[in-house]
XYZ file of C-alpha atoms in Angstrom:
654
model
C -5.080 34.019 146.767
C -5.322 34.431 150.548
C -3.880 37.291 152.646
C -0.726 36.658 154.695
C -0.877 36.214 158.438
C 1.447 38.262 160.726
C 2.899 34.855 161.713
C 4.233 34.310 158.209
C 7.940 34.975 157.725
C 8.807 38.468 156.410
C 11.316 36.887 154.005
C 12.042 33.415 152.747
C 15.576 33.315 151.500
C 15.844 36.246 149.014
C 12.004 36.300 148.482
C 9.344 38.513 150.151
C 5.930 36.837 150.615
C 2.943 38.607 149.159
C -0.065 36.150 149.595
C -0.852 32.483 150.062
C -1.612 30.485 146.929
C -2.667 27.229 148.586
C -1.828 24.489 150.969
C -1.882 20.629 150.932
C -0.425 17.492 152.488
C 3.191 18.624 151.774
C 3.043 22.205 152.937
C 1.945 25.692 151.929
C 2.653 27.678 148.726
C 3.202 31.423 148.938
C 3.354 33.996 146.155
C 6.587 35.951 146.635
C 8.603 38.575 144.824
C 12.314 38.305 144.263
C 14.966 40.991 144.553
C 14.620 41.705 140.884
C 10.767 41.982 141.208
C 10.183 38.610 139.673
C 7.103 36.702 141.028
C 7.691 33.161 142.272
C 5.756 30.367 143.974
C 7.572 29.322 147.148
C 6.559 25.926 148.729
C 7.186 25.646 152.459
C 7.381 22.123 153.787
C 5.088 21.172 156.752
C 7.088 21.055 160.003
C 5.545 17.758 160.892
C 7.221 16.088 157.880
C 10.714 17.098 159.017
C 10.858 14.395 161.703
C 10.550 11.584 159.137
C 13.902 9.652 158.874
C 16.011 10.874 155.992
C 13.399 13.436 154.861
C 15.884 16.311 154.512
C 18.304 14.155 152.571
C 15.669 13.073 150.135
C 14.383 16.645 149.782
C 17.942 17.779 149.046
C 18.401 15.124 146.377
C 15.027 15.983 144.788
C 15.857 19.668 144.663
C 19.134 18.928 142.917
C 17.188 16.774 140.337
C 14.401 19.272 139.724
C 16.964 22.024 139.017
C 17.945 20.085 135.975
C 14.439 20.237 134.531
C 13.943 22.893 131.928
C 11.578 23.440 129.022
C 8.711 25.488 127.707
C 6.023 23.388 129.416
C 7.224 23.299 133.040
C 7.369 25.837 135.815
C 11.154 25.543 136.505
C 12.674 25.586 140.004
C 14.786 28.642 140.465
C 15.764 28.455 144.200
C 15.644 26.272 147.282
C 17.136 25.749 150.746
C 16.768 22.196 152.020
C 18.696 22.984 155.134
C 16.531 25.958 156.337
C 14.636 25.471 159.610
C 11.578 25.249 157.372
C 12.829 23.886 153.967
C 11.550 25.775 150.894
C 11.615 25.526 147.170
C 10.856 28.363 144.678
C 9.545 27.964 141.078
C 8.323 30.370 138.478
C 4.829 31.646 139.168
C 2.233 31.015 136.501
C -0.973 33.087 136.828
C -3.411 30.695 135.165
C -6.306 28.287 135.950
C -5.677 24.623 136.291
C -7.085 22.248 133.737
C -9.633 21.008 136.250
C -10.797 24.574 137.080
C -11.059 25.320 133.317
C -13.114 22.300 132.394
C -15.408 22.830 135.405
C -15.990 26.448 134.480
C -16.160 26.291 130.621
C -16.692 22.631 129.731
C -14.514 20.167 127.758
C -11.741 21.569 125.536
C -12.072 21.582 121.712
C -10.159 18.932 119.848
C -7.475 21.326 118.628
C -6.879 22.553 122.114
C -6.611 18.988 123.456
C -4.120 18.072 120.785
C -2.070 21.102 121.769
C -2.392 20.103 125.410
C -1.275 16.597 124.651
C 1.851 17.855 122.821
C 2.744 20.204 125.694
C 2.307 17.546 128.355
C 4.385 15.032 126.413
C 7.202 17.571 126.017
C 6.974 18.288 129.764
C 7.224 14.657 130.655
C 10.161 14.220 128.315
C 12.057 16.986 130.087
C 11.145 15.737 133.616
C 12.074 12.082 132.796
C 15.372 13.146 131.296
C 16.243 14.635 134.730
C 15.695 11.162 136.281
C 12.371 12.115 137.851
C 8.790 10.725 137.771
C 6.087 13.280 138.303
C 3.885 10.748 140.115
C 0.810 13.022 140.362
C 0.032 14.334 136.961
C -3.560 15.403 137.453
C -5.816 18.206 136.136
C -4.917 20.311 139.125
C -1.208 20.073 138.356
C -1.638 21.300 134.727
C -2.056 24.976 134.315
C -3.547 26.462 131.087
C -1.253 29.463 130.661
C -1.766 32.016 127.863
C 1.135 30.584 125.852
C 0.345 26.801 126.451
C 0.188 24.267 129.223
C 2.566 24.253 132.201
C 3.222 21.273 134.450
C 3.743 22.049 138.066
C 4.736 20.064 141.280
C 7.041 17.684 139.566
C 9.722 15.592 141.341
C 9.158 16.521 144.961
C 9.090 13.471 147.264
C 9.605 11.069 144.459
C 13.241 10.945 143.509
C 14.997 8.450 145.814
C 11.846 7.964 147.798
C 10.124 4.778 148.638
C 6.865 3.545 147.051
C 5.199 3.907 150.393
C 5.660 7.664 150.042
C 4.062 7.800 146.643
C 0.796 9.553 146.652
C -1.636 10.115 143.741
C -5.243 10.506 142.812
C -6.992 7.254 142.093
C -8.642 8.401 138.911
C -5.215 9.188 137.397
C -3.086 6.449 138.917
C -1.513 3.685 136.742
C -2.493 0.097 137.301
C 0.927 -0.903 138.737
C 0.859 2.029 141.139
C -2.720 1.169 142.213
C -1.459 -2.359 143.112
C 1.245 -0.830 145.315
C 4.130 -0.314 142.949
C 6.328 2.797 142.839
C 5.675 5.763 140.623
C 7.502 5.482 137.234
C 7.926 7.304 133.979
C 5.481 4.851 132.342
C 2.943 5.693 135.051
C 3.172 9.379 134.154
C 2.223 8.496 130.530
C -0.761 6.557 131.833
C -1.756 9.611 133.864
C -1.356 11.849 130.736
C -3.862 9.616 128.865
C -6.324 9.983 131.709
C -5.857 13.772 131.814
C -6.568 13.918 128.050
C -9.876 12.030 128.484
C -10.934 14.484 131.103
C -9.935 17.384 128.939
C -12.139 15.946 126.134
C -15.149 14.813 128.156
C -15.132 16.251 131.613
C -14.719 12.859 133.254
C -11.945 10.283 133.756
C -11.654 7.068 131.783
C -12.035 4.879 134.908
C -14.349 6.877 137.177
C -16.412 4.859 139.585
C -18.819 5.692 142.358
C -15.963 5.639 144.895
C -12.137 5.491 145.230
C -12.047 1.745 145.569
C -14.215 1.025 142.479
C -12.138 3.600 140.543
C -8.970 1.777 141.503
C -10.507 -1.560 140.502
C -11.470 -0.059 137.097
C -7.943 1.303 136.584
C -6.477 -2.212 137.038
C -9.236 -4.326 135.360
C -11.589 -2.327 133.266
C -11.359 -0.954 129.810
C -11.212 2.893 129.624
C -14.368 4.827 128.927
C -13.575 6.864 125.824
C -16.978 8.068 124.655
C -16.640 11.724 123.870
C -13.004 11.457 122.859
C -12.674 12.587 119.253
C -11.791 9.769 116.850
C -8.505 11.441 115.903
C -7.267 11.477 119.428
C -8.382 7.988 120.488
C -5.181 6.197 119.173
C -3.090 8.524 121.257
C -5.152 8.074 124.384
C -5.443 4.316 124.010
C -1.653 3.920 123.626
C -1.162 5.887 126.915
C -3.787 3.810 128.791
C -2.261 0.366 128.018
C -2.416 -1.762 131.154
C 1.205 -3.029 130.762
C 3.867 -0.238 131.359
C 5.988 -1.656 128.520
C 3.201 -1.111 126.039
C 2.942 2.552 126.554
C 4.831 5.018 124.372
C 7.624 7.135 125.577
C 7.113 10.897 125.571
C 9.219 11.141 122.330
C 7.086 8.462 120.648
C 3.961 10.182 121.864
C 5.021 13.485 120.290
C 5.503 11.589 117.011
C 2.009 10.112 117.303
C 0.540 13.561 118.084
C 2.197 15.159 114.959
C 2.612 18.756 114.017
C 0.487 21.265 116.032
C -0.555 24.454 114.371
C 1.013 27.542 115.945
C -1.431 30.123 117.403
C -1.234 33.126 119.682
C -4.274 31.996 121.740
C -4.166 28.209 122.254
C -7.343 27.876 124.262
C -11.119 28.738 123.821
C -12.198 32.344 124.471
C -13.835 31.254 127.737
C -10.495 29.829 129.001
C -8.629 32.957 127.993
C -11.200 34.966 129.993
C -10.214 32.847 133.032
C -6.583 33.621 132.381
C -7.441 37.289 132.180
C -9.286 37.101 135.507
C -6.126 35.665 137.192
C -4.088 38.406 135.760
C -6.549 41.015 137.077
C -6.499 39.414 140.517
C -2.714 39.619 140.427
C -2.864 43.224 139.395
C -5.240 44.029 142.318
C -2.888 42.286 144.762
C 0.194 44.204 143.641
C -1.720 47.447 143.572
C -2.829 46.964 147.146
C -6.569 46.799 146.165
C -8.587 44.193 148.088
C -12.153 43.255 147.269
C -14.795 44.284 149.821
C -16.249 40.783 150.297
C -13.843 37.891 150.402
C -15.383 34.672 149.159
C -12.479 32.229 148.538
C -13.061 28.984 146.710
C -12.389 25.993 148.993
C -9.557 23.882 147.738
C -10.224 20.161 147.211
C -8.647 18.015 149.841
C -6.121 15.569 148.615
C -6.797 11.973 149.469
C -4.001 9.940 151.095
C -3.930 6.413 152.439
C -4.183 6.462 156.196
C -0.950 6.106 158.131
C -2.529 3.698 160.709
C 0.700 2.822 162.462
C 1.557 6.464 163.206
C -1.931 7.131 164.489
C -1.892 4.069 166.808
C 1.548 5.012 168.226
C 0.498 8.638 168.872
C -2.800 7.522 170.269
C -1.137 5.264 172.881
C 0.650 8.398 174.299
C -2.813 9.967 174.850
C -4.443 6.830 176.207
C -6.940 6.807 173.314
C -8.413 3.715 171.594
C -8.166 4.291 167.920
C -10.687 2.957 165.415
C -8.874 2.395 162.128
C -10.799 3.797 159.136
C -11.119 2.220 155.744
C -9.075 3.763 152.949
C -11.456 5.203 150.927
C -14.111 23.816 145.197
C -17.069 25.009 146.222
C -18.090 26.215 142.808
C -18.703 29.911 142.469
C -22.395 30.229 141.488
C -24.294 32.902 139.765
C -26.103 34.883 142.542
C -29.747 33.879 142.833
C -32.456 35.464 145.047
C -32.985 33.609 148.262
C -36.286 31.844 148.100
C -37.135 32.814 151.643
C -35.607 36.243 151.838
C -37.778 39.241 152.111
C -37.273 41.997 149.569
C -36.759 44.398 152.426
C -35.884 43.588 155.983
C -35.480 45.582 159.213
C -32.052 46.488 160.556
C -30.128 43.542 161.952
C -30.226 42.953 165.765
C -27.359 44.122 168.043
C -24.055 42.366 167.570
C -20.521 42.488 169.031
C -17.522 42.073 166.880
C -14.613 39.962 168.309
C -11.259 41.086 166.968
C -7.934 39.512 167.618
C -7.487 36.908 164.985
C -5.144 37.761 162.095
C -6.660 35.426 159.552
C -9.880 33.624 158.723
C -12.067 32.439 161.536
C -12.992 28.898 160.514
C -15.060 27.585 163.414
C -17.066 28.832 166.407
C -18.596 27.007 169.426
C -20.225 27.910 172.723
C -19.279 26.149 175.970
C -22.187 23.983 177.517
C -22.902 26.696 180.020
C -23.016 29.401 177.341
C -20.514 31.663 179.135
C -17.582 31.118 176.793
C -17.196 31.263 173.038
C -14.231 29.529 171.347
C -13.076 30.504 167.863
C -10.571 28.733 165.643
C -8.660 30.533 162.974
C -6.289 30.037 160.079
C -3.824 32.179 162.045
C -2.865 28.967 163.932
C -4.738 29.857 167.119
C -7.986 29.045 169.066
C -9.213 31.840 171.292
C -11.618 31.827 174.285
C -14.033 34.796 174.699
C -16.199 35.864 177.597
C -19.700 36.008 176.203
C -20.880 38.644 178.732
C -18.054 41.099 178.164
C -17.124 40.111 174.615
C -13.496 40.180 175.584
C -10.698 37.508 175.046
C -9.919 35.219 177.955
C -6.258 34.507 178.568
C -3.666 33.703 175.939
C -4.512 31.989 172.659
C -4.108 28.180 172.345
C -1.611 27.750 169.558
C -0.951 25.210 166.718
C 2.007 25.088 164.396
C -0.463 25.775 161.507
C -3.932 26.921 160.822
C -6.802 25.647 163.137
C -9.716 24.496 160.980
C -12.131 22.767 163.503
C -13.027 22.546 167.145
C -15.251 20.781 169.630
C -15.934 21.227 173.396
C -16.365 18.343 175.723
C -19.747 17.725 177.184
C -18.688 18.688 180.679
C -16.975 21.898 179.266
C -13.505 21.109 180.567
C -11.662 20.195 177.408
C -11.258 21.818 174.011
C -10.454 19.632 170.996
C -8.908 21.407 167.999
C -7.812 20.189 164.589
C -5.301 21.889 162.352
C -3.644 22.020 159.024
C -0.507 20.643 160.680
C -2.203 17.232 160.975
C -2.559 17.302 164.752
C -5.534 16.848 167.071
C -4.828 18.943 170.136
C -6.637 18.874 173.501
C -6.485 22.114 175.588
C -7.987 22.642 179.079
C -10.945 25.106 178.705
C -9.718 26.787 181.851
C -6.637 27.951 180.041
C -4.429 26.445 182.737
C -2.235 23.380 182.423
C -0.583 21.688 179.482
C -2.217 20.623 176.222
C -1.807 17.160 174.733
C -1.406 16.328 171.099
C -2.042 13.529 168.652
C -0.204 13.552 165.304
C -2.686 11.862 162.879
C -0.124 11.929 160.029
C -2.920 11.875 157.485
C -3.165 15.386 156.197
C -4.922 18.377 157.717
C -7.751 17.929 160.270
C -10.907 19.470 158.854
C -14.346 18.736 160.145
C -14.881 17.545 163.661
C -17.901 16.400 165.756
C -18.294 15.033 169.248
C -21.028 12.555 169.969
C -23.625 14.485 172.033
C -25.101 11.625 174.105
C -21.914 9.841 175.218
C -19.470 12.733 174.817
C -16.516 10.317 174.260
C -16.669 9.504 170.615
C -14.888 12.008 168.357
C -15.371 11.928 164.630
C -12.815 13.803 162.517
C -12.015 14.346 158.874
C -8.352 13.942 158.161
C -7.018 14.376 154.637
C -10.437 13.751 153.259
C -10.840 10.497 155.277
C -13.032 9.643 158.323
C -11.517 8.684 161.615
C -13.484 7.836 164.816
C -11.805 8.034 168.193
C -13.389 6.555 171.369
C -12.132 8.792 174.131
C -11.712 7.824 177.757
C -15.012 8.159 179.724
C -17.545 6.435 181.875
C -20.265 6.050 179.113
C -19.626 3.373 176.553
C -19.948 4.781 173.058
C -21.658 2.794 170.362
C -19.312 0.324 168.707
C -18.076 2.118 165.661
C -18.989 0.552 162.353
C -16.383 0.547 159.659
C -17.237 3.610 157.606
C -15.522 3.535 154.226
C -16.239 7.136 153.429
C -13.810 9.128 151.325
C -13.709 12.818 150.241
C -15.216 13.757 153.562
C -15.983 17.483 154.186
C -18.376 17.769 157.120
C -19.698 15.675 160.021
C -22.619 15.622 162.444
C -23.975 13.191 165.099
C -27.701 12.668 165.638
C -28.790 13.675 169.149
C -28.804 10.039 170.326
C -25.348 9.511 168.851
C -26.416 6.634 166.730
C -26.406 8.207 163.279
C -23.352 9.930 161.816
C -24.026 12.232 158.893
C -20.998 12.437 156.511
C -20.894 15.263 153.984
C -18.619 14.578 151.036
C -17.519 16.154 147.781
C -19.331 13.424 145.824
C -17.657 10.986 143.436
C -13.904 10.889 142.712
C -14.481 11.705 139.048
C -15.861 15.039 139.996
C -13.264 16.016 142.576
C -10.411 16.643 140.276
C -12.484 18.352 137.580
C -13.932 20.667 140.119
C -17.520 19.718 139.007
C -18.463 18.639 142.452
C -21.944 17.446 143.403
C -21.902 16.824 147.080
C -23.558 13.892 148.854
C -24.558 13.326 152.465
C -24.112 9.767 153.618
C -25.843 8.396 156.764
C -24.092 5.764 158.865
C -25.801 3.755 161.679
C -23.000 3.196 164.152
C -24.987 0.654 166.168
C -26.354 -1.460 163.334
C -22.943 -0.981 161.606
C -24.448 -0.163 158.224
C -24.713 2.490 155.607
C -28.252 3.848 155.681
C -29.416 4.260 152.028
C -30.220 6.149 149.935
C -27.721 8.951 150.063
C -29.012 12.564 150.217
C -28.174 14.183 146.951
C -29.155 17.016 144.624
C -26.393 19.577 145.331
C -24.443 21.662 142.923
C -21.289 21.916 145.014
C -19.665 19.853 147.808
C -21.301 19.700 151.230
C -20.140 22.624 153.418
C -22.306 22.018 156.479
C -24.604 19.401 158.142
C -26.763 19.603 161.256
C -29.385 17.508 162.962
C -32.455 18.982 164.549
C -32.641 18.549 168.339
C -35.300 15.838 167.987
C -33.236 14.035 165.320
C -36.104 14.001 162.820
C -34.576 16.603 160.362
C -31.195 17.034 158.892
C -30.083 20.252 157.248
C -27.210 20.263 154.780
C -25.712 23.063 152.682
C -23.730 22.694 149.411
C -22.982 24.977 146.500
C -25.696 27.689 146.534
C -28.466 25.749 148.295
C -29.771 24.626 151.684
C -31.822 21.411 151.850
C -33.847 19.989 154.688
C -34.304 16.274 154.859
C -36.720 13.892 156.674
C -34.109 11.624 158.319
C -36.488 8.615 158.607
C -37.838 8.741 154.954
C -34.674 10.157 153.350
C -36.899 12.593 151.485
C -36.340 16.364 150.997
C -38.641 18.620 153.025
C -39.841 21.223 150.482
C -37.836 22.802 147.683
C -34.226 23.737 148.123
C -33.535 27.201 149.690
C -31.341 29.134 147.203
C -28.601 31.387 148.542
C -27.435 34.592 146.906
C -23.799 33.482 147.409
C -22.099 30.277 148.587
C -23.709 28.568 151.636
C -21.048 27.344 153.976
C -22.616 26.583 157.423
C -25.988 25.627 158.953
C -27.186 25.224 162.527
C -30.511 24.464 164.318
C -31.599 26.470 167.403
C -31.633 24.485 170.611
C -35.417 24.270 170.490
C -35.432 23.260 166.832
C -37.814 26.032 165.828
C -35.311 28.051 163.875
C -32.584 27.226 161.320
C -29.634 29.534 160.693
C -27.545 29.330 157.492
C -24.818 31.447 156.012
C -25.357 33.191 152.650
C -22.031 34.716 151.613
C -21.285 37.482 154.259
C -24.796 37.303 155.673
C -26.633 35.023 157.991
C -30.316 34.182 157.714
C -32.747 32.503 160.034
C -35.801 30.476 159.013
C -38.786 29.196 160.927
C -38.443 25.428 160.643
C -42.115 24.864 160.500
C -42.882 26.922 157.375
C -39.230 27.616 156.083
C -39.957 31.368 156.019
C -37.328 33.947 157.041
C -37.522 34.774 160.732
C -36.379 38.307 161.532
C -33.980 40.495 159.651
C -30.943 39.315 157.691
C -27.807 39.443 159.822
C -25.467 41.768 157.909
C -22.147 43.325 158.836
C -19.366 40.855 157.955
C -17.189 41.938 155.023
C -16.125 38.395 154.229
C -18.092 35.222 153.744
C -19.395 33.566 156.886
C -17.632 30.170 157.481
C -19.340 28.930 160.646
C -22.448 29.329 162.871
C -23.336 28.280 166.384
C -26.331 28.972 168.690
C -25.815 29.567 172.398
C -27.312 26.870 174.593
C -30.363 29.003 175.453
C -30.821 29.977 171.825
C -30.666 33.755 172.575
C -27.362 34.276 170.764
C -25.889 33.289 167.407
C -22.079 33.332 166.824
C -20.532 33.681 163.360
C -17.028 33.305 162.059
C -15.946 34.819 158.854
C -13.244 35.226 156.232
C -12.929 38.884 157.300
C -10.803 37.597 160.295
C -13.449 38.393 162.922
C -16.214 36.544 164.747
C -19.550 38.099 165.893
C -22.064 37.451 168.571
C -25.622 38.368 167.581
C -28.487 39.047 170.048
C -31.481 37.308 168.621
C -35.130 38.359 169.113
C -37.446 35.677 170.496
């Protein structure tokens, strides 16, 4: 759960917001309390979706249909207002981990628990289908393991009465007919149910491949991988995974195949029930007003959507940009470990200045080329400019309709590029004077962003987990962009000569939905137009940060609880991994390449690149995990952004 921003509405219909539960391609979900004290999950639709022709009419029809769904295994809809300025829908709140989170944290479920899960999901689909709906996205993250049994969430929205073009889904849990472009159907939900059961039994999906395209091919053409599925459950799973929709059982027939399930007061393993207890404890702390000292939220997996190329081209024409069309294609909480390079006792941290003004997480920081200005981007929907000498804010904030996740500053220091959860790339004048321009990418939130350092007119962005490259107007001709079919993208960095693009990812599709992510760094040669192999692997979480050394010989990448240095030419690790005490989320080289900074939970550490030993004291003072790092151009300052809603500027010792 994330704290609310002052920009959040004080009330939504009859409900009072308490915290943010999550966000995705459709909108945000807030935990709210009703007039009677009941807790509900309220989904707010993204403003950018409201301009789609007929969207409100479809949303209104879907709300009416979902109200008809009731049953023990769904979180029922209890209120909605499709005609509000920002349409919303409220459903019963279930404080429980998702199936994906539970399998990632505790391993596959026992056979008896999977049978109980199968019966609950079949009953939920029966109730959903009777209302004339198809779920269309039955995945491990949309199945909650509540204390009294499974609960299916997010059913119906944007499916009833919608077109097949609007159908989204996760490749590993998509039915063959939907993978080939067909609309979501009730039979497709049954296929997804079979895939979900395989993951519950084994920790992997039945059609997992090394990438989204191979997974989709396997869904359509390959036989399911069922090793690890108990023999007693294989007939049930096999029936669900029939390639032809007409060969799959209906939910009622599926319940008959499953048979009688033994009643129990605790349906899951003790480890899963401990997770449920943890969620209840988090809820109790929120309602009592208690807040943990250090905020280390788990990063939510990005949902993968097919790029809306037409919308991007149309919007790009308004900005005068040439658009390169891309191919379609949490960090896990780790047990704290001693940092390999950290001294057991270090001196006091150097002087620092705290920059206050943001009202939510500071997600990105960057110095201007002359080092006089620091820019910060925040989940409070603003980017702010700060005078480095006086540590004071310059002018009014640059605003987005939704949270700002990434930023880049042009090579000449005149333009600020920002990406937000609203799906827009915005370009603001660094002077603070004049109007901004905007590009609606229509492909999910804009996360990572990198500007080619040599040419300064090639912008790489992660949008909805996909990579997009934008050649901007300029005198220097950027390298002709190769087609980069990367999916599950999390972080980006250009080499100093702008030839190599490092692409951090969550790893394979089979791991994304289970939460068992093992990040990978891909290297792409944009001049030779090829994927430079092998990939850089060995992480225990998805890639949170990548950075090239100033000479381009080294690449630093962080993921899970480790930092790794790589020889770019030989694709070999340089030394052993550097272990963090908490999650590593950012990394940066000093301008002279002699030092490397990385985040370690709420702290920042600096290493001497030559010997990988800690340089100077640990930088302590943030009360929330550090999200981002940036050196000043002369290397004398380090800026940090944090989940504690502040940024800091640190004066470094030589």
